PDB file of C-alpha atoms in Angstrom:
ATOM      1  CA  MET A  54     249.419 112.117  98.169  1.00  0.00           C
ATOM      2  CA  ARG A  55     247.134 111.320  95.504  1.00  0.00           C
ATOM      3  CA  LEU A  56     243.924 109.729  96.460  1.00  0.00           C
ATOM      4  CA  PRO A  57     240.768 108.871  94.994  1.00  0.00           C
ATOM      5  CA  ALA A  58     237.900 110.607  95.587  1.00  0.00           C
ATOM      6  CA  ASN A  59     235.683 107.702  98.052  1.00  0.00           C
ATOM      7  CA  GLU A  60     238.995 105.529  99.393  1.00  0.00           C
ATOM      8  CA  ARG A  61     240.021 106.004 103.455  1.00  0.00           C
ATOM      9  CA  SER A  62     242.709 107.121 104.672  1.00  0.00           C
ATOM     10  CA  ARG A  63     244.554 106.456 108.105  1.00  0.00           C
ATOM     11  CA  ILE A  64     244.839 109.707 109.800  1.00  0.00           C
ATOM     12  CA  ASN A  65     247.151 109.590 113.221  1.00  0.00           C
ATOM     13  CA  CYS A  66     248.049 112.578 115.091  1.00  0.00           C
ATOM     14  CA  THR A  67     247.935 113.423 119.048  1.00  0.00           C
ATOM     15  CA  ILE A  68     244.433 115.362 120.243  1.00  0.00           C
ATOM     16  CA  ASN A  69     244.490 116.208 123.775  1.00  0.00           C
ATOM     17  CA  GLY A  70     248.399 115.007 123.915  1.00  0.00           C
ATOM     18  CA  LYS A  71     246.445 111.228 123.717  1.00  0.00           C
ATOM     19  CA  LEU A  72     247.063 109.133 120.581  1.00  0.00           C
ATOM     20  CA  TYR A  73     244.273 109.496 117.862  1.00  0.00           C
ATOM     21  CA  SER A  74     244.036 107.406 114.452  1.00  0.00           C
ATOM     22  CA  GLY A  75     241.043 107.077 112.877  1.00  0.00           C
ATOM     23  CA  PHE A  76     240.307 107.377 108.974  1.00  0.00           C
ATOM     24  CA  ALA A  77     238.868 110.000 106.475  1.00  0.00           C
ATOM     25  CA  GLU A  78     238.217 110.471 102.904  1.00  0.00           C
ATOM     26  CA  ALA A  79     240.298 112.643 100.923  1.00  0.00           C
ATOM     27  CA  ARG A  80     237.506 115.481 100.827  1.00  0.00           C
ATOM     28  CA  THR A  81     236.852 115.055 104.802  1.00  0.00           C
ATOM     29  CA  LEU A  82     237.259 118.475 107.097  1.00  0.00           C
ATOM     30  CA  LEU A  83     238.727 118.224 110.605  1.00  0.00           C
ATOM     31  CA  SER A  84     236.400 119.665 112.081  1.00  0.00           C
ATOM     32  CA  ASP A  85     233.876 116.748 110.673  1.00  0.00           C
ATOM     33  CA  PHE A  86     236.897 114.339 111.141  1.00  0.00           C
ATOM     34  CA  LEU A  87     236.630 115.084 114.677  1.00  0.00           C
ATOM     35  CA  ARG A  88     233.152 115.183 115.181  1.00  0.00           C
ATOM     36  CA  HIS A  89     232.433 112.366 113.467  1.00  0.00           C
ATOM     37  CA  GLU A  90     235.106 110.004 113.046  1.00  0.00           C
ATOM     38  CA  LEU A  91     237.056 110.613 116.410  1.00  0.00           C
ATOM     39  CA  HIS A  92     233.866 112.019 119.121  1.00  0.00           C
ATOM     40  CA  LEU A  93     235.134 114.938 120.143  1.00  0.00           C
ATOM     41  CA  TYR A  94     232.027 117.113 120.038  1.00  0.00           C
ATOM     42  CA  GLY A  95     233.979 120.088 121.440  1.00  0.00           C
ATOM     43  CA  THR A  96     234.284 121.524 118.348  1.00  0.00           C
ATOM     44  CA  HIS A  97     231.939 123.340 116.597  1.00  0.00           C
ATOM     45  CA  VAL A  98     230.794 123.931 112.950  1.00  0.00           C
ATOM     46  CA  GLY A  99     229.225 127.127 111.956  1.00  0.00           C
ATOM     47  CA  CYS A 100     229.366 128.455 108.629  1.00  0.00           C
ATOM     48  CA  GLU A 101     232.284 126.106 106.906  1.00  0.00           C
ATOM     49  CA  HIS A 102     233.738 128.531 105.395  1.00  0.00           C
ATOM     50  CA  ALA A 103     236.290 129.819 108.022  1.00  0.00           C
ATOM     51  CA  VAL A 104     234.457 132.648 108.928  1.00  0.00           C
ATOM     52  CA  CYS A 105     233.157 132.880 111.979  1.00  0.00           C
ATOM     53  CA  GLY A 106     235.337 130.910 114.421  1.00  0.00           C
ATOM     54  CA  ALA A 107     233.461 128.345 116.307  1.00  0.00           C
ATOM     55  CA  CYS A 108     236.006 125.767 114.824  1.00  0.00           C
ATOM     56  CA  THR A 109     238.878 127.044 115.772  1.00  0.00           C
ATOM     57  CA  VAL A 110     241.327 124.733 117.301  1.00  0.00           C
ATOM     58  CA  LEU A 111     245.056 124.569 117.847  1.00  0.00           C
ATOM     59  CA  LEU A 112     247.008 122.850 115.611  1.00  0.00           C
ATOM     60  CA  ASP A 113     251.033 122.368 116.503  1.00  0.00           C
ATOM     61  CA  GLY A 114     250.802 124.899 118.727  1.00  0.00           C
ATOM     62  CA  ARG A 115     248.223 127.155 116.386  1.00  0.00           C
ATOM     63  CA  LEU A 116     244.920 128.812 115.629  1.00  0.00           C
ATOM     64  CA  ALA A 117     243.281 127.122 113.208  1.00  0.00           C
ATOM     65  CA  ARG A 118     239.681 127.268 111.399  1.00  0.00           C
ATOM     66  CA  SER A 119     239.384 123.192 111.561  1.00  0.00           C
ATOM     67  CA  CYS A 120     236.488 123.604 109.023  1.00  0.00           C
ATOM     68  CA  SER A 121     238.791 124.548 106.112  1.00  0.00           C
ATOM     69  CA  ILE A 122     241.537 122.078 106.886  1.00  0.00           C
ATOM     70  CA  LEU A 123     241.205 119.142 105.508  1.00  0.00           C
ATOM     71  CA  ALA A 124     242.185 115.723 107.631  1.00  0.00           C
ATOM     72  CA  VAL A 125     244.553 113.972 105.787  1.00  0.00           C
ATOM     73  CA  GLN A 126     246.812 117.452 106.073  1.00  0.00           C
ATOM     74  CA  VAL A 127     246.905 116.432 109.895  1.00  0.00           C
ATOM     75  CA  GLU A 128     248.916 113.583 109.660  1.00  0.00           C
ATOM     76  CA  GLY A 129     251.439 113.627 112.227  1.00  0.00           C
ATOM     77  CA  ALA A 130     250.146 116.715 114.254  1.00  0.00           C
ATOM     78  CA  ALA A 131     249.692 117.597 117.675  1.00  0.00           C
ATOM     79  CA  ILE A 132     245.725 119.586 118.317  1.00  0.00           C
ATOM     80  CA  THR A 133     244.407 120.388 120.984  1.00  0.00           C
ATOM     81  CA  THR A 134     240.639 120.943 120.939  1.00  0.00           C
ATOM     82  CA  ILE A 135     238.085 122.620 124.196  1.00  0.00           C
ATOM     83  CA  GLU A 136     238.693 119.221 125.468  1.00  0.00           C
ATOM     84  CA  GLY A 137     242.353 119.595 125.459  1.00  0.00           C
ATOM     85  CA  LEU A 138     242.101 122.865 126.819  1.00  0.00           C
ATOM     86  CA  ALA A 139     239.072 122.278 129.564  1.00  0.00           C
ATOM     87  CA  THR A 140     242.542 120.805 131.573  1.00  0.00           C
ATOM     88  CA  ASP A 141     245.145 123.848 131.422  1.00  0.00           C
ATOM     89  CA  ASP A 142     244.813 125.660 134.204  1.00  0.00           C
ATOM     90  CA  GLY A 143     244.487 129.250 132.097  1.00  0.00           C
ATOM     91  CA  LEU A 144     241.093 128.335 130.991  1.00  0.00           C
ATOM     92  CA  GLU A 145     239.201 127.606 134.100  1.00  0.00           C
ATOM     93  CA  PRO A 146     239.571 131.889 135.620  1.00  0.00           C
ATOM     94  CA  LEU A 147     238.274 132.436 131.659  1.00  0.00           C
ATOM     95  CA  ARG A 148     235.243 130.746 131.930  1.00  0.00           C
ATOM     96  CA  GLN A 149     234.574 131.704 134.818  1.00  0.00           C
ATOM     97  CA  ALA A 150     235.350 135.672 133.771  1.00  0.00           C
ATOM     98  CA  PHE A 151     232.906 134.930 130.884  1.00  0.00           C
ATOM     99  CA  SER A 152     230.518 133.591 133.624  1.00  0.00           C
ATOM    100  CA  ARG A 153     230.972 136.914 135.849  1.00  0.00           C
ATOM    101  CA  TYR A 154     230.726 138.993 132.799  1.00  0.00           C
ATOM    102  CA  GLY A 155     227.990 136.917 130.515  1.00  0.00           C
ATOM    103  CA  ALA A 156     230.098 136.627 127.659  1.00  0.00           C
ATOM    104  CA  LEU A 157     229.122 134.160 126.172  1.00  0.00           C
ATOM    105  CA  GLN A 158     224.398 132.199 126.326  1.00  0.00           C
ATOM    106  CA  CYS A 159     223.634 129.986 123.669  1.00  0.00           C
ATOM    107  CA  GLY A 160     227.826 128.818 123.596  1.00  0.00           C
ATOM    108  CA  PHE A 161     227.579 127.507 119.991  1.00  0.00           C
ATOM    109  CA  CYS A 162     230.875 130.086 119.544  1.00  0.00           C
ATOM    110  CA  THR A 163     232.762 129.104 123.090  1.00  0.00           C
ATOM    111  CA  PRO A 164     235.082 125.948 122.324  1.00  0.00           C
ATOM    112  CA  GLY A 165     236.447 128.702 119.389  1.00  0.00           C
ATOM    113  CA  ILE A 166     236.194 132.278 121.377  1.00  0.00           C
ATOM    114  CA  LEU A 167     237.668 130.228 124.706  1.00  0.00           C
ATOM    115  CA  ALA A 168     240.722 128.259 122.541  1.00  0.00           C
ATOM    116  CA  SER A 169     241.025 132.050 121.014  1.00  0.00           C
ATOM    117  CA  ALA A 170     241.603 134.016 124.437  1.00  0.00           C
ATOM    118  CA  SER A 171     243.413 131.193 125.835  1.00  0.00           C
ATOM    119  CA  HIS A 172     245.886 131.620 123.153  1.00  0.00           C
ATOM    120  CA  PHE A 173     246.340 134.783 123.639  1.00  0.00           C
ATOM    121  CA  LEU A 174     246.775 135.527 126.663  1.00  0.00           C
ATOM    122  CA  ALA A 175     249.373 133.032 126.608  1.00  0.00           C
ATOM    123  CA  THR A 176     251.181 135.204 123.569  1.00  0.00           C
ATOM    124  CA  HIS A 177     249.824 138.835 125.203  1.00  0.00           C
ATOM    125  CA  LYS A 178     250.678 139.239 128.582  1.00  0.00           C
ATOM    126  CA  ASN A 179     249.494 142.700 129.125  1.00  0.00           C
ATOM    127  CA  PRO A 180     246.891 143.255 126.152  1.00  0.00           C
ATOM    128  CA  SER A 181     245.381 146.268 124.843  1.00  0.00           C
ATOM    129  CA  GLU A 182     241.860 146.579 124.381  1.00  0.00           C
ATOM    130  CA  ALA A 183     242.432 146.865 120.676  1.00  0.00           C
ATOM    131  CA  GLU A 184     244.777 144.293 120.455  1.00  0.00           C
ATOM    132  CA  ILE A 185     241.396 141.725 122.431  1.00  0.00           C
ATOM    133  CA  ARG A 186     239.163 143.480 119.909  1.00  0.00           C
ATOM    134  CA  GLU A 187     240.928 142.619 117.000  1.00  0.00           C
ATOM    135  CA  MET A 188     241.501 139.351 118.464  1.00  0.00           C
ATOM    136  CA  LEU A 189     237.752 138.774 118.703  1.00  0.00           C
ATOM    137  CA  SER A 190     236.921 140.001 115.137  1.00  0.00           C
ATOM    138  CA  GLY A 191     237.691 136.544 113.579  1.00  0.00           C
ATOM    139  CA  HIS A 192     234.571 135.232 115.616  1.00  0.00           C
ATOM    140  CA  LEU A 193     230.963 135.145 115.068  1.00  0.00           C
ATOM    141  CA  CYS A 194     228.915 135.561 118.358  1.00  0.00           C
ATOM    142  CA  ARG A 195     225.272 136.443 118.278  1.00  0.00           C
ATOM    143  CA  CYS A 196     223.532 136.509 121.293  1.00  0.00           C
ATOM    144  CA  THR A 197     225.887 138.297 123.776  1.00  0.00           C
ATOM    145  CA  GLY A 198     228.167 141.552 122.091  1.00  0.00           C
ATOM    146  CA  TYR A 199     231.581 141.538 122.842  1.00  0.00           C
ATOM    147  CA  ASP A 200     231.699 143.958 126.050  1.00  0.00           C
ATOM    148  CA  GLY A 201     231.286 141.129 128.154  1.00  0.00           C
ATOM    149  CA  MET A 202     234.162 138.749 126.230  1.00  0.00           C
ATOM    150  CA  VAL A 203     236.671 142.263 126.263  1.00  0.00           C
ATOM    151  CA  LYS A 204     235.686 142.720 129.851  1.00  0.00           C
ATOM    152  CA  ALA A 205     235.966 139.203 131.449  1.00  0.00           C
ATOM    153  CA  ILE A 206     239.767 138.859 128.935  1.00  0.00           C
ATOM    154  CA  ARG A 207     240.666 142.165 131.143  1.00  0.00           C
ATOM    155  CA  GLU A 208     240.609 140.750 133.683  1.00  0.00           C
ATOM    156  CA  VAL A 209     241.962 137.003 133.581  1.00  0.00           C
ATOM    157  CA  ALA A 210     245.349 138.931 131.798  1.00  0.00           C
ATOM    158  CA  GLY A 211     245.318 141.172 135.215  1.00  0.00           C
ATOM    159  CA  LEU A 212     243.592 144.542 133.522  1.00  0.00           C
ATOM    160  CA  SER A 213     240.911 146.691 134.101  1.00  0.00           C
ATOM    161  CA  THR A 214     237.719 145.586 133.493  1.00  0.00           C
ATOM    162  CA  GLU A 215     236.298 148.774 132.328  1.00  0.00           C
ATOM    163  CA  VAL A 216     235.708 148.883 128.398  1.00  0.00           C
ATOM    164  CA  GLU A 217     236.194 152.041 125.743  1.00  0.00           C
ATOM    165  CA  GLY A 218     233.443 154.607 125.985  1.00  0.00           C
ATOM    166  CA  GLN A 219     231.529 153.006 129.165  1.00  0.00           C
TER     167      GLN A 219
END
């Protein structure tokens, strides 16, 4: 599909189980479309280079960095943002464990990390600490370090909260 730079296209997609329709220029990023066109502010934008992970969402059931995907690419797609995960029974224990272990402070990176951790726990029933740390390596958190996150994820997975080397 070729569009002139300033022409806006209608984008129809399902977000958090609800049909949404909005307009976007060919260059509009999914993160900007979610926030500015559809007013879903839970997806945060950090580095705008797909490095920090703050903008992580689920796109057709797979993790995706919404700052590196064009809105026109999600026509007909199913997207889950942190707002949609908030109604998932699996997220609440994870949020509570993150709070208990001090795994969040400013909260800027939290939506992306929770999206990744929820998806990770759904696909890894008995993860090792190394697997958890590998998953977290795709996220940048400047406030907490990662030990609290590892403990929280281990607890929700039903594993010991002891972190290696402590």
